[in-house]
C-alpha positions as a printed Julia matrix, in Angstrom:
189×3 Matrix{Float64}:
  12.83   -3.92   15.54
   9.93   -6.28   15.93
   6.3    -5.4    16.05
   3.15   -7.27   16.83
  -0.02   -6.41   14.97
  -3.08   -6.31   17.15
  -6.24   -5.84   15.21
  -9.7    -6.01   16.75
 -10.65   -9.57   17.84
 -12.83  -10.24   14.81
  -9.82   -9.58   12.54
  -7.12  -11.51   14.4
  -7.72  -14.77   12.58
  -8.21  -13.36    9.1
  -5.6   -13.97    6.44
  -3.03  -11.62    4.97
  -5.22  -10.59    2.08
  -8.06   -9.47    4.33
  -5.71   -7.45    6.55
  -4.15   -5.7     3.58
  -7.53   -5.02    1.95
  -8.79   -3.64    5.27
  -5.91   -1.16    5.48
  -6.53   -0.04    1.9
 -10.26    0.2     2.58
  -9.75    2.34    5.7
  -6.82    4.5     4.6
  -6.19    3.92    0.88
  -8.3     6.89   -0.16
  -5.9     9.22    1.66
  -3.86   11.31   -0.75
  -0.54    9.88   -1.89
   0.19   13.17   -3.58
  -1.96   16.04   -4.82
  -3.3    13.93   -7.7
  -3.98   10.36   -6.57
  -4.7     8.27   -3.49
  -2.5     5.58   -1.93
  -4.81    2.93   -3.36
  -4.63    4.37   -6.88
  -0.84    4.59   -6.61
  -0.59    1.0    -5.35
  -2.84   -0.38   -8.09
  -0.99    1.54  -10.79
   2.4     0.33   -9.5
   1.23   -3.29   -9.41
  -0.33   -2.95  -12.85
   2.95   -1.67  -14.3
   4.86   -4.6   -12.79
   2.31   -7.05  -14.2
   2.23   -5.41  -17.64
   6.02   -5.7   -17.78
   5.83   -9.45  -17.22
   7.12   -9.68  -13.67
   6.37  -12.58  -11.36
   3.89  -12.32   -8.45
   6.47  -11.29   -5.79
   7.33   -8.14   -7.77
   3.68   -7.37   -8.48
   2.79   -7.8    -4.8
   5.79   -5.71   -3.7
   4.66   -2.95   -6.06
   1.14   -3.16   -4.59
   2.16   -2.99   -0.92
   5.39   -0.96   -1.05
   3.7     2.01    0.67
   1.66    0.01    3.17
   3.73    1.59    5.94
   1.94    4.91    5.39
  -1.35    3.13    6.01
   0.08    1.27    9.01
   1.11    4.59   10.54
  -2.41    5.96   10.05
  -3.93    2.8    11.53
  -1.59    2.98   14.51
  -2.64    6.59   15.09
  -6.25    5.37   15.13
  -5.23    2.53   17.51
  -6.13   -0.17   14.98
  -2.58   -1.48   15.08
  -0.34   -1.25   18.11
   3.41   -1.73   17.9
   4.81   -3.1    21.14
   8.49   -2.29   20.61
   8.14    1.14   19.07
   5.76    4.02   19.13
   5.17    5.61   15.76
   2.4     7.95   16.82
   4.71   10.97   16.93
   7.03    9.99   14.1
   6.79   11.24   10.57
   6.22    9.02    7.59
   9.89    9.06    6.58
  10.44    5.49    7.81
   7.2     4.13    6.37
   8.98    1.45    4.34
  10.5    -0.15    7.43
   7.24    0.05    9.39
   5.43   -1.48    6.46
   7.94   -4.3     6.11
   7.7    -5.07    9.83
   3.92   -5.19    9.58
   4.02   -7.42    6.48
   6.58   -9.68    8.14
   4.33  -10.09   11.17
   1.47  -11.03    8.86
   3.63  -13.78    7.41
   4.45  -12.2     4.06
   6.8   -13.92    1.65
  10.4   -12.9     2.38
  10.99  -12.26   -1.33
   8.35   -9.52   -1.32
   9.9    -7.96    1.8
  13.37   -8.06    0.22
  12.13   -6.29   -2.9
  10.52   -3.51   -0.86
  13.64   -2.99    1.25
  15.82   -3.14   -1.86
  13.84   -0.34   -3.43
  15.05    1.96   -0.63
  18.63    1.38   -1.7
  17.69    1.77   -5.35
  16.38    5.28   -4.62
  19.75    6.07   -3.06
  21.6     4.51   -6.01
  19.53    6.24   -8.7
  19.81    9.59   -6.92
  23.5     9.66   -7.82
  22.25   10.8   -11.23
  21.4    14.51  -11.23
  18.54   14.02  -13.69
  16.88   11.41  -11.45
  17.46   13.49   -8.31
  15.98   16.64   -9.88
  12.75   14.75  -10.66
  12.21   13.69   -7.05
   9.5    15.54   -5.16
  10.52   17.61   -2.14
   9.06   14.89    0.1
  11.12   12.21   -1.67
  14.26   14.35   -1.36
  13.66   14.73    2.38
  13.14   10.97    2.78
  16.26   10.32    0.7
  18.35   12.53    3.0
  16.98   10.8     6.1
  17.85    7.42    4.54
  21.45    8.47    3.93
  21.3    10.54    0.75
  22.67    9.43   -2.61
  25.11    6.52   -2.4
  28.82    7.19   -2.31
  31.15    5.17   -4.56
  31.78    2.47   -1.97
  28.05    2.0    -1.29
  27.4     1.92   -5.05
  29.95   -0.84   -5.58
  28.45   -2.94   -2.79
  24.93   -2.31   -4.12
  25.89   -3.44   -7.62
  27.25   -6.72   -6.23
  23.72   -7.72   -5.17
  22.32  -10.13   -7.75
  18.87   -8.52   -7.45
  19.83   -4.87   -7.85
  18.13   -4.66  -11.27
  14.86   -5.89   -9.73
  15.11   -3.24   -7.0
  15.62   -0.58   -9.67
  12.66   -1.89  -11.67
  10.44   -1.69   -8.58
  11.65    1.84   -7.88
  10.71    2.89  -11.41
   7.26    1.28  -11.14
   6.5     3.09   -7.9
   8.0     6.39   -9.04
   6.16    6.69  -12.32
   2.56    5.99  -11.31
   0.71    9.23  -10.72
  -2.02    9.25  -13.35
  -5.49   10.46  -12.39
  -8.27    8.16  -13.57
  -6.0     5.46  -14.98
  -7.78    2.12  -15.44
  -6.35   -0.7   -13.33
  -7.59   -3.9   -11.81
  -9.55   -3.58   -8.59
  -8.06   -4.6    -5.28
  -9.04   -8.26   -4.99
């Protein structure tokens, strides 16, 4: 599943940071949930990673983990065109994979991409716990089911063999716990 990002000519040569900032500028004010926007959620997630002493790849992954939602909106507006797949009629349930493909095409660090993809599995792993599962929103429960539901014992054992599983879980907690209206964070730079 490869995609090619095609932004207007004046944007083609701009760096990763400009492309990401542009997506947040155009679509980041859209509602992440009933309380905060995608931009607020991203900044809060990144702030939590930074406050907990994580290295830049984790902080960046926390910032851009939901970029796929913005990519889908941009594609609908024809700002980004995917050659190998059409996402115009798809729902946002596969936003993480669309986002990772977009970030990969921009030349993002593979460590950041791995952390984002790993957080998908961490949701599945953590959802084995009834308390965690009960706290998921209806939207998150639907996405979880589409992504395979809670892990079975065999999947859990394989997951726990990954040396980075604790980082994936940390990222999942950062992105799951950031829904505070009016919280002070750094600006998008």
